Coordinates of C-alpha atoms (C1' of nucleotides) in Angstrom, one line a residue:
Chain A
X19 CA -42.4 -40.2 -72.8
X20 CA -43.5 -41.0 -69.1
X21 CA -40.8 -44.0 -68.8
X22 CA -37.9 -41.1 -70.5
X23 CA -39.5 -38.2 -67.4
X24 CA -39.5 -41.3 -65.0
X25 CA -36.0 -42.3 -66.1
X26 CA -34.7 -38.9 -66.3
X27 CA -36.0 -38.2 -62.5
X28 CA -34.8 -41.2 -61.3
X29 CA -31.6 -40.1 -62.6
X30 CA -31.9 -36.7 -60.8
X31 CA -32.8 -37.9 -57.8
X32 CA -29.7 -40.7 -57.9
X33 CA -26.9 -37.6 -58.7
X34 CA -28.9 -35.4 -56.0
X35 CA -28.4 -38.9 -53.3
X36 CA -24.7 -38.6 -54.9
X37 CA -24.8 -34.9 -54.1
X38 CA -25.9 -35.5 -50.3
X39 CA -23.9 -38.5 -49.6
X40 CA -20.6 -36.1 -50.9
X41 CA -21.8 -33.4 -49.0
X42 CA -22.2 -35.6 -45.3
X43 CA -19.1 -36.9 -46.0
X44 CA -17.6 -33.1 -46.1
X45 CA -19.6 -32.2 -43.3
X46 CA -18.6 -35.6 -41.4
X47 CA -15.0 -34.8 -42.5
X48 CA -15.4 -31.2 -41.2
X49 CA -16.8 -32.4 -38.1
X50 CA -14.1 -34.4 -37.7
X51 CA -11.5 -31.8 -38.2
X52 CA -13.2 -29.6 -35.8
X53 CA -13.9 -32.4 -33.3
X54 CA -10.2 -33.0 -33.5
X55 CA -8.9 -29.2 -33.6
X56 CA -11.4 -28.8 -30.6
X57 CA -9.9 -31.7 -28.9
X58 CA -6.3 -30.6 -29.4
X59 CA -7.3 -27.0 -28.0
X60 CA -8.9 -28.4 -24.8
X61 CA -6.0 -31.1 -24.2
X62 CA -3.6 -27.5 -24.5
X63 CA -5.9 -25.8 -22.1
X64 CA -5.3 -28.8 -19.4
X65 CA -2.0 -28.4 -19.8
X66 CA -2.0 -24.5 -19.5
X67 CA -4.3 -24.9 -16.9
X68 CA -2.1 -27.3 -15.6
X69 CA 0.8 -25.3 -15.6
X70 CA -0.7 -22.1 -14.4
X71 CA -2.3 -24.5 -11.4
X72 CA 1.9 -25.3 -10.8
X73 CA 2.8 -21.6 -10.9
X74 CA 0.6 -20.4 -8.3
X75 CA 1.2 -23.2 -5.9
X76 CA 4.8 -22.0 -6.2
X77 CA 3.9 -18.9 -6.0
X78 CA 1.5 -19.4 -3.1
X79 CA 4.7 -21.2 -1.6
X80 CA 7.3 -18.5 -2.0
X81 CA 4.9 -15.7 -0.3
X82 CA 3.8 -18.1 2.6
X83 CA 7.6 -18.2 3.5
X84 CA 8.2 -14.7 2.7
X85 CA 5.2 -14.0 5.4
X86 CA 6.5 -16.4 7.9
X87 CA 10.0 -14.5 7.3
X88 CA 8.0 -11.0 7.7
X89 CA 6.5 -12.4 11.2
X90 CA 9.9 -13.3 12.5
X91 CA 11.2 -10.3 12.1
X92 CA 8.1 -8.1 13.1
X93 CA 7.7 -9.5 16.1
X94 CA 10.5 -11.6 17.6
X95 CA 10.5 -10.4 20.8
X96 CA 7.1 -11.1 21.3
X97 CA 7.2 -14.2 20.7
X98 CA 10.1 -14.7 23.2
X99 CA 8.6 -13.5 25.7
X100 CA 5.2 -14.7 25.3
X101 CA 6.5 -18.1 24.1
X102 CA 9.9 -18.7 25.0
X103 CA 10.1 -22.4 24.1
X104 CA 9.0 -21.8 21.1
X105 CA 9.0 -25.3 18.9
X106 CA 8.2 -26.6 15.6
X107 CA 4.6 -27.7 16.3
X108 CA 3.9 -23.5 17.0
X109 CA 4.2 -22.9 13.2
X110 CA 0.8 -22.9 12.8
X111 CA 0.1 -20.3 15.3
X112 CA 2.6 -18.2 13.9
X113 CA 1.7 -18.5 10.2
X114 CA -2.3 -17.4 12.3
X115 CA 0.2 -14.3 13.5
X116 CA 0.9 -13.5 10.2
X117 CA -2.0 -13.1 8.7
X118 CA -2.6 -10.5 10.9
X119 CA 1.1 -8.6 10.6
X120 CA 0.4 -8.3 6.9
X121 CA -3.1 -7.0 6.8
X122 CA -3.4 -3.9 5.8
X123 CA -5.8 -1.1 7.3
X124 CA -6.3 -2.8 10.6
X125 CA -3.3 -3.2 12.7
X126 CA -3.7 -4.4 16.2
X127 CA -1.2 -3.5 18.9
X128 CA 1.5 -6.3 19.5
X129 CA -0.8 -7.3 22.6
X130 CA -4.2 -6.8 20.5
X131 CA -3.1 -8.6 18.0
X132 CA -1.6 -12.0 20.2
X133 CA -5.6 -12.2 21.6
X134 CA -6.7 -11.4 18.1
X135 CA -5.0 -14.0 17.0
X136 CA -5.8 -16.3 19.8
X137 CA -9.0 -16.1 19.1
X138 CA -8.8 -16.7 15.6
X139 CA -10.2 -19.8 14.4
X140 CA -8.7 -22.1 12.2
X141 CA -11.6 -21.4 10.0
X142 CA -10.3 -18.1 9.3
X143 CA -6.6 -18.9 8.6
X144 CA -8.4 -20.9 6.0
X145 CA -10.5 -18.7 4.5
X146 CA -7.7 -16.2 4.2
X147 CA -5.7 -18.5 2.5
X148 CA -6.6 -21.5 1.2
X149 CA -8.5 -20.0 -2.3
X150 CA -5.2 -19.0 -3.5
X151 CA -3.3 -17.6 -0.9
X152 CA -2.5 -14.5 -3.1
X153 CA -4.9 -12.7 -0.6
X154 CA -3.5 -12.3 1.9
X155 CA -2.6 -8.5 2.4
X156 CA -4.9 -7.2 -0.1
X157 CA -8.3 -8.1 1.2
X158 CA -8.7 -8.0 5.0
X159 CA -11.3 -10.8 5.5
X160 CA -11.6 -10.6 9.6
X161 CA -15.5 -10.9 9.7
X162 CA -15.7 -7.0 9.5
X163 CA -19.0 -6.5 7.4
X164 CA -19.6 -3.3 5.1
X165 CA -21.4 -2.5 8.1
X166 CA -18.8 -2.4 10.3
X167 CA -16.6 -0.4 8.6
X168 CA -18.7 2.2 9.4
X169 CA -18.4 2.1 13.1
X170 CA -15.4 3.4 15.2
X171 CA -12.5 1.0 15.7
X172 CA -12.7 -2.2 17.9
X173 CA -15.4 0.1 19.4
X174 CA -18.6 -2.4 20.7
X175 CA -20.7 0.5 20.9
X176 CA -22.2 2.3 18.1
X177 CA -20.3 4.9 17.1
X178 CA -21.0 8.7 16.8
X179 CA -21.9 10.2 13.2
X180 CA -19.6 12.5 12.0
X181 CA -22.6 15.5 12.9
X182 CA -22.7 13.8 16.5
X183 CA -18.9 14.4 17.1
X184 CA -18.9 18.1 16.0
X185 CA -21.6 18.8 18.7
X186 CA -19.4 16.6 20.6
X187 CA -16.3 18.9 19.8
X188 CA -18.4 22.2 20.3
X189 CA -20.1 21.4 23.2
X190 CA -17.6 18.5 25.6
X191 CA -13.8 18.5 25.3
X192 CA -13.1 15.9 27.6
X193 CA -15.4 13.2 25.7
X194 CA -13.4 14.4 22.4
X195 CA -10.3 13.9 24.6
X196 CA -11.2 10.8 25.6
X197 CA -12.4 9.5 22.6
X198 CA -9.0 10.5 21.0
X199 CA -7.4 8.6 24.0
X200 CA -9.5 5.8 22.9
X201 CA -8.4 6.1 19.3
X202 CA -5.0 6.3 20.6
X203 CA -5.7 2.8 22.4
X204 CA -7.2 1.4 19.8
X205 CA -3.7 2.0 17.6
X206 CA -1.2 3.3 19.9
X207 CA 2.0 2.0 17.9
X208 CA 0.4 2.9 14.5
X209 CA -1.1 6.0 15.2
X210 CA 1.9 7.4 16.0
X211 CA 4.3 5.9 13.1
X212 CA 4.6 8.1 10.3
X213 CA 5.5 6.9 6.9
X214 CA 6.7 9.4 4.4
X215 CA 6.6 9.1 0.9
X216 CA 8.8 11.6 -1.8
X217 CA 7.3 11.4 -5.0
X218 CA 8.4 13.2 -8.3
X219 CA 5.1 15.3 -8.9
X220 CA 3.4 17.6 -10.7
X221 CA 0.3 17.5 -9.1
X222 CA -0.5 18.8 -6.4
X223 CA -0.9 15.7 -4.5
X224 CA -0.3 12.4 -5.5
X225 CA -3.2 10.0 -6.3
X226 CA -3.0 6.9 -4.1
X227 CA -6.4 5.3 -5.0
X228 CA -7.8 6.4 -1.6
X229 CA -10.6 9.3 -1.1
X230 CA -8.9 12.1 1.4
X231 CA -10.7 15.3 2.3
X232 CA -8.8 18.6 3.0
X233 CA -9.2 20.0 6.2
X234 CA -6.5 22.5 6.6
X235 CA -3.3 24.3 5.2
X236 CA -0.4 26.0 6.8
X237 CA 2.7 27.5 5.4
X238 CA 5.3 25.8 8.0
X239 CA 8.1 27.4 9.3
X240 CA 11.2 27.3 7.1
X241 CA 9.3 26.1 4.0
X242 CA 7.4 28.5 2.1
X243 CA 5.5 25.7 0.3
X244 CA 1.9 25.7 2.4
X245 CA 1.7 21.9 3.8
X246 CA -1.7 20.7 2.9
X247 CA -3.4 18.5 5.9
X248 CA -5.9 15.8 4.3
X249 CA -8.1 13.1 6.5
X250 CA -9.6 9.8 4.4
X251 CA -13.2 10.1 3.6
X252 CA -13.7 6.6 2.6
X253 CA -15.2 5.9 6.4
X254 CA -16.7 8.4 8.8
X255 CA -14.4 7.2 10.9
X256 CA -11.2 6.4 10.0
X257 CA -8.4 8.2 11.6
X258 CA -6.0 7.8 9.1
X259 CA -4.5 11.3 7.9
X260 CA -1.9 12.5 5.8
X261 CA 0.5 15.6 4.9
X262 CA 1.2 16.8 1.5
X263 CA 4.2 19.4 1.3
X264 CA 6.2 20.2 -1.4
X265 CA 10.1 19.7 -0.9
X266 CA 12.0 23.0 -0.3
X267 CA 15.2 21.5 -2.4
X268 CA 13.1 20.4 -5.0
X269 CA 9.7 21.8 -5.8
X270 CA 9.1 18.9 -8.3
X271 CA 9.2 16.5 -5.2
X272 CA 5.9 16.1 -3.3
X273 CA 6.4 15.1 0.3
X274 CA 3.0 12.7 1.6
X275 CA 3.3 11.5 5.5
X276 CA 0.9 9.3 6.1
X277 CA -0.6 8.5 9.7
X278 CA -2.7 5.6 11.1
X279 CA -4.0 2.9 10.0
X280 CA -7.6 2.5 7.7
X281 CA -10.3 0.7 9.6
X282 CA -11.8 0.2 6.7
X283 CA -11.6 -1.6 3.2
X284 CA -9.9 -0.3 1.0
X285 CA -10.2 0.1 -2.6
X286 CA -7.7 -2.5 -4.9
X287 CA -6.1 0.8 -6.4
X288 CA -5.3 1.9 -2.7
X289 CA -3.7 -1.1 -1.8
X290 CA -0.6 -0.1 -3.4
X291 CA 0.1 2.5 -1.5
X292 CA -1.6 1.1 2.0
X293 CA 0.7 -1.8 1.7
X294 CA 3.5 -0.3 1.3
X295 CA 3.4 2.0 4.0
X296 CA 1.9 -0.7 6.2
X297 CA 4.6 -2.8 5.6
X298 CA 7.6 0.4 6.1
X299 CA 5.6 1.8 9.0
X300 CA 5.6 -2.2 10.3
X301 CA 9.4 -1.9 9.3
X302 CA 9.9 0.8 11.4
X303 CA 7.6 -0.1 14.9
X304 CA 9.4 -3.3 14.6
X305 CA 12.8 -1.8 14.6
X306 CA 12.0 0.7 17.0
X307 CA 10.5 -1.7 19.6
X308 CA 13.0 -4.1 19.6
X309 CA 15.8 -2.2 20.4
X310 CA 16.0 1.8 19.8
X311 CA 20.3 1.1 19.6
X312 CA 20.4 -0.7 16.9
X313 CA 17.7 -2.6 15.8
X314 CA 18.4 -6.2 14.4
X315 CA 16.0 -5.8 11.2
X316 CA 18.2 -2.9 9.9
X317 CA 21.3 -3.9 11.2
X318 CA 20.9 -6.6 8.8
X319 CA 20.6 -4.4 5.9
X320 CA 23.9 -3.2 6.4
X321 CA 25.6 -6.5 5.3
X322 CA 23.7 -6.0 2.4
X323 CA 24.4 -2.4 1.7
X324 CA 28.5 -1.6 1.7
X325 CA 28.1 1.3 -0.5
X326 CA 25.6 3.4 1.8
X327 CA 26.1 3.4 5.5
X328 CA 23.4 2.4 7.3
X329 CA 22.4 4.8 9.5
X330 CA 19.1 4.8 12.1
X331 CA 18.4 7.8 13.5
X332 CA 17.7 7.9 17.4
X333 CA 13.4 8.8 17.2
X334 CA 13.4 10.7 20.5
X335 CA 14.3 13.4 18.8
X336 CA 10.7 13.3 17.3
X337 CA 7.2 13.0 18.5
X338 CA 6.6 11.0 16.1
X339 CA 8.9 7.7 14.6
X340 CA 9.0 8.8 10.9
X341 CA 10.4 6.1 7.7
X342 CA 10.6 7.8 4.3
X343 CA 10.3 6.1 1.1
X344 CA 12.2 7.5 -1.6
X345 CA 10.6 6.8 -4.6
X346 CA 12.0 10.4 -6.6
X347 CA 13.5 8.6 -9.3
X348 CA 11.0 6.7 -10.7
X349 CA 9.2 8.0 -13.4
X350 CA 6.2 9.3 -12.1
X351 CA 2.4 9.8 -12.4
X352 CA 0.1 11.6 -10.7
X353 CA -0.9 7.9 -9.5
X354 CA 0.8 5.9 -7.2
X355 CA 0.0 2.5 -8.6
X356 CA 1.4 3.3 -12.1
X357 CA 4.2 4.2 -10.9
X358 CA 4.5 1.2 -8.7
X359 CA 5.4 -0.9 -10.9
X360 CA 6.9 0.3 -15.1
X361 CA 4.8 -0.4 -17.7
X362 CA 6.6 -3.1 -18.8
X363 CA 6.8 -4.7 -15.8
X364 CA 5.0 -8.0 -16.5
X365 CA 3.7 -9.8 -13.2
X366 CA 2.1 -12.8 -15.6
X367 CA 5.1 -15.4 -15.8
X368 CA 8.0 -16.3 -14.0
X369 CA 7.5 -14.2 -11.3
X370 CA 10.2 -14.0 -9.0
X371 CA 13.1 -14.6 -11.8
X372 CA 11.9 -12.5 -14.3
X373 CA 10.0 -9.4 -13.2
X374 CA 12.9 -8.9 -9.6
X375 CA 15.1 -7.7 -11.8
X376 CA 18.4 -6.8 -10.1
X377 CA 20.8 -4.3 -10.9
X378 CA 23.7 -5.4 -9.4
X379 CA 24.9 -8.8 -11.2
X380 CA 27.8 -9.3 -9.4
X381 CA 26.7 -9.3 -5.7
X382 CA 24.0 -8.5 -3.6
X383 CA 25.5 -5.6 -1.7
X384 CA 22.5 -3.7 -2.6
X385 CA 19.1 -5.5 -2.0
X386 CA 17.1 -3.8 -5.2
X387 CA 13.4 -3.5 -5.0
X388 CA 11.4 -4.4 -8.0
X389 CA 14.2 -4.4 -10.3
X390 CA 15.3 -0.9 -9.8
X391 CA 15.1 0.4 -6.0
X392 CA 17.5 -0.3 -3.5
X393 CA 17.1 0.0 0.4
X394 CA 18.6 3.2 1.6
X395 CA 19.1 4.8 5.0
X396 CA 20.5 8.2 4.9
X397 CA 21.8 9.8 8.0
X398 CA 22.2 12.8 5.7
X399 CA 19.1 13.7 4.5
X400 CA 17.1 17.1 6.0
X401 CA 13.4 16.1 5.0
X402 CA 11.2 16.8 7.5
X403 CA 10.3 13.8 9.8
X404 CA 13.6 12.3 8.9
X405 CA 14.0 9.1 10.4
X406 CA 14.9 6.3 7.8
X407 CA 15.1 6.4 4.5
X408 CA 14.3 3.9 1.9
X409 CA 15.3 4.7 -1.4
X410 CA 12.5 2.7 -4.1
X411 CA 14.3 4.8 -6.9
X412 CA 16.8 4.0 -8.9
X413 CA 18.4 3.9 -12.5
X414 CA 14.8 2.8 -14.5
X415 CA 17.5 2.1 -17.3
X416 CA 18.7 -0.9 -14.8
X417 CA 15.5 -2.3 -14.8
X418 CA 14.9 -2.3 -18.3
X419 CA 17.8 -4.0 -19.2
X420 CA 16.9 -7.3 -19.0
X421 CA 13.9 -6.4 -21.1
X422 CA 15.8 -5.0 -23.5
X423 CA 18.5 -7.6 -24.5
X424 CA 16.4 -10.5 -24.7
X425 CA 15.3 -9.0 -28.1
X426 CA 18.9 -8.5 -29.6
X427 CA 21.2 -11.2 -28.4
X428 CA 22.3 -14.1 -30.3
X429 CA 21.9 -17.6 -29.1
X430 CA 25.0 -17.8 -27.6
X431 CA 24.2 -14.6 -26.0
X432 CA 21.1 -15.9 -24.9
X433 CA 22.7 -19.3 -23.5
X434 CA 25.0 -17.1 -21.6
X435 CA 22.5 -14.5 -20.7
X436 CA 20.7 -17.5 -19.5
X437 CA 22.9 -19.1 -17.4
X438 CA 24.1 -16.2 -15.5
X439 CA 20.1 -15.0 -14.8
X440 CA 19.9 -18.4 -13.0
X441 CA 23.1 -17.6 -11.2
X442 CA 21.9 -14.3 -10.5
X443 CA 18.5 -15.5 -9.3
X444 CA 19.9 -18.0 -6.9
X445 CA 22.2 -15.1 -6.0
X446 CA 19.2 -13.2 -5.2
X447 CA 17.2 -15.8 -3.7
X448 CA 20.0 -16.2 -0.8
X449 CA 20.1 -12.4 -0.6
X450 CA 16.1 -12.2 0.1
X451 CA 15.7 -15.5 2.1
X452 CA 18.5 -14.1 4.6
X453 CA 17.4 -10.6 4.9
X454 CA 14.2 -10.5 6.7
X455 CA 13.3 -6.5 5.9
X456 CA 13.9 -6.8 2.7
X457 CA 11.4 -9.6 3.0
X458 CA 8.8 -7.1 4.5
X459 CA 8.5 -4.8 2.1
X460 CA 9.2 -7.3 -0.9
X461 CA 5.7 -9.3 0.5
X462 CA 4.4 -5.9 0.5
X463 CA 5.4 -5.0 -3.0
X464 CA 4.2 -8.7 -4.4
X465 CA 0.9 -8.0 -2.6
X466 CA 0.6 -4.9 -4.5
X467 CA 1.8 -6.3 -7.5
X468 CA -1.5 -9.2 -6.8
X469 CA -3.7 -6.3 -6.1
X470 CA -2.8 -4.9 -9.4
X471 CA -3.1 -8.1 -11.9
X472 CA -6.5 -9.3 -9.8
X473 CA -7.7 -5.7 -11.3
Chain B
dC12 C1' -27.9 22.8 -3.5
dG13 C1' -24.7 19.7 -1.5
dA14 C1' -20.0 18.6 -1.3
dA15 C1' -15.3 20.1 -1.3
dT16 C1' -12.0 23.6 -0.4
dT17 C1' -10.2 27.8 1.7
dT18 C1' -8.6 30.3 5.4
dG19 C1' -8.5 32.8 9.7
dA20 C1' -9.0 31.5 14.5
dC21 C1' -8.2 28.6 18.0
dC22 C1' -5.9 24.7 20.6
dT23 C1' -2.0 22.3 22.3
dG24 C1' 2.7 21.0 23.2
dC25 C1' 7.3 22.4 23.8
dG26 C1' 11.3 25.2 24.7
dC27 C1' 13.1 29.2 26.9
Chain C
dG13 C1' 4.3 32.2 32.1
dC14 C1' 5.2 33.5 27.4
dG15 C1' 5.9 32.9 22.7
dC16 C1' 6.3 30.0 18.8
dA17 C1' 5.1 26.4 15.7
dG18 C1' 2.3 22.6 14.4
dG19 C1' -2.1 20.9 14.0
dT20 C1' -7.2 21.3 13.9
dC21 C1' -11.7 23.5 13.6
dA22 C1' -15.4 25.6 11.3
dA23 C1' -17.6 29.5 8.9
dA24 C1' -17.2 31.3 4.4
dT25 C1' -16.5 30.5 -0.2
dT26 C1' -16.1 27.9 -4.4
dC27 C1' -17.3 24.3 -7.4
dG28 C1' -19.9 20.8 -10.0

DNA sequence: CGAATTTGACCTGCGC
DNA sequence: GCGCAGGTCAAATTCG
């Protein structure tokens, strides 16, 4: 009876062994499966990684010419005159120049900048640029702590409060005149460049990521629409102001001038908008200081542009030198970075072929913007401040296109479709490597476009 | 109650 | 010098 329980456990015991040597081999089988799924994921992820790593080299590549393209133009003559034999081994030094040409809230004079710049260590070129160079003109990294940005402009000493300046105001003009001289020192060419941006709008101002604080209205002469005056409350400090007005023509368009230059940080949604007013205000200065005839930056533009005259208006006329950006026939927001870029712009892959999507297949008489705007001076426009005009707007059904076909073409279609988007992105690639505004504000849009993915 | 906005007054530059 | 228009200030008011 014993020997039979014996037997008959013995038994058990042998089919439970069986049991657990069935079930390690499962697991070990398992284990293996995963081990090698795991393995196959990781070796994918290298070569992703490996891929993406490739992507923004060239992308880091593409917008380090595109700046050394924006220096040249911004400030040739400068470099003649303070460098007329200028060689090969000077690259360096420029590509420090740049840097600074592209940042946005800060912009030195032309003079400031060259000692800026002087002075700028190799260290900080680095810093700037060598984490992924995508950067540069989103984040101003110039040593300026949170601190800082609280204290006036390139000011050493410690600058009045906000409560210190109205008693200044009250009880001393000419310290509140001289201080505004000093502002006016501190960014002579900015301060007075005024970049105006027409927006389709319903609300009552447009939302450019920045913090602005109303400080006056008043219904100008020959526009019963009250023009709203607003100062940026991000800083104490910071003299940059702006105008909202609605347009007499159109009441559905919303006319911003912006003025100056933040000496602060600025928030990533604000970038958008900084840097592309940095970049058409940098547009103009440089146009405008070269030669007030006919400036060699848009002079160039007319090459490109054969169906719209090109047309630069003499700025004597105004106190101020004013470039508008048209950006009416976009399809707008009350925010300016959704309206930046369409939502299905997609910034992720193949950058520069895919996402510049050009209207104009057959030749590059009209440099397009971000698939669907095209550079535009009007001599015939009557905004206020009319000086230049550049037109960002244009047919959104242009820009979709290429979107759009990709899903219903056959594969001959696609072959086709294909090989004339390489065509057309060489085509295009000429077009923006030879014209150095476009260059300007296309570094400016594809920092924007950065500051909007980093988000 | 503090911050933001409104609004009339004031300042400044420019043309006549 | 005067008037006009654009721009700014600051007290009053509103808003959250």
């Amino acid at each position: 009876m014993e020997k039979n329980l014996d037997n008959s456990l013995s038994g058990a015991s042998a089919v439970k062994e069986i049991h657990n040597h069935e079930e390690d081999d499962i697991r070990k089988a398992l284990k293996d499966d995963e081990f090698k799924s795991a393995l196959a994921e990781v070796n994918e992820v290298k070569l992703e990684n490996a891929r993406l790593k490739m992507l923004l080299q060239q992308i880091e590549n593409d917008y380090n010419s595109l700046q050394t393209r924006l220096f040249n133009i911004c400030q040739p003559d400068l470099k003649k005159s303070v460098n007329p034999t200028c060689t090969s081994e000077k690259i360096a030094d420029e590509e420090e120049c740049e840097l600074v040409s592209l940042r946005l809230g800060r912009s030195p004079s032309p003079s400031e900048s060259k000692k800026v710049d002087k002075k700028r260590t190799r260290e900080d070129y680095h810093c700037v640029q060598s984490n992924d160079g995508l950067k540069l003109g989103l984040d101003y990294s110039s040593g300026v702590s949170e601190s800082d940005l609280l204290k006036p402009n390139n000011n050493p000493s410690p600058g009045p409060t906000s409560e210190v300046v109205k008693t200044m105001r009250k009880g001393d003009d000419e310290s509140v005149k001289k201080r505004a001289g000093d502002d006016e020192v501190s960014q002579p060419n900015v301060k007075r460049a005024r970049v105006s941006v027409r927006t389709k709008c319903d609300y009552p101002t447009i939302n450019d990521g920045c913090q602005w604080r109303k400080y006056g209205q008043k219904i100008s002469r020959g526009n019963p629409c009250p023009r709203s005056y607003y100062r940026c409350s991000v800083a104490p400090l910071c003299p940059v102001r702006k105008q909202v007005q609605r347009c007499l023509e159109d009441m559905s368009i919303l006319i911003t001038t912006y003025e100056g230059t933040h000496n602060h940080s600025l928030p990533i949604e604000a970038t958008a908008m900084a840097s592309t007013t940095a970049a058409a205000a940098s547009m103009l200065l440089s146009g405008s200081s070269t030669s007030s005839q006919s400036p060699k930056n848009f002079t160039n533009l007319a090459n490109y542009s054969k169906t719209t005259p090109l047309y630069l208006s003499n700025s004597s006329s105004s106190p101020f030198p004013t470039i508008t950006l048209d950006f009416t026939a976009f399809p707008t927001t009350s925010s300016f970075t959704s309206f930046n870029f369409p939502s299905n712009f997609q910034p992720s892959s193949g950058l520069l072929s895919n996402s510049l999507s050009f209207s104009s297949p057959e030749s590059y008489t009209i440099p397009k913007i971000l698939g669907s705007g095209c550079l535009n001076y009007d001599s015939t426009s009557t905004l206020p401040y009319h000086k230049n005009l550049i037109n960002i707007g244009s047919s959104q059904k242009q820009f979709d296109q290429p979107f759009i076909g990709k899903n219903n073409t056959s594969t001959s279609d696609k072959l086709k479709e294909d090989s004339s988007q390489q065509a057309l992105t060489e085509t295009l690639t000429k077009a923006i490597t030879s014209d150095p505004s476009f260059q300007s504000v296309l570094a400016a849009a594809i920092s924007s476009m950065v500051g909007a993915t980093k988000t």
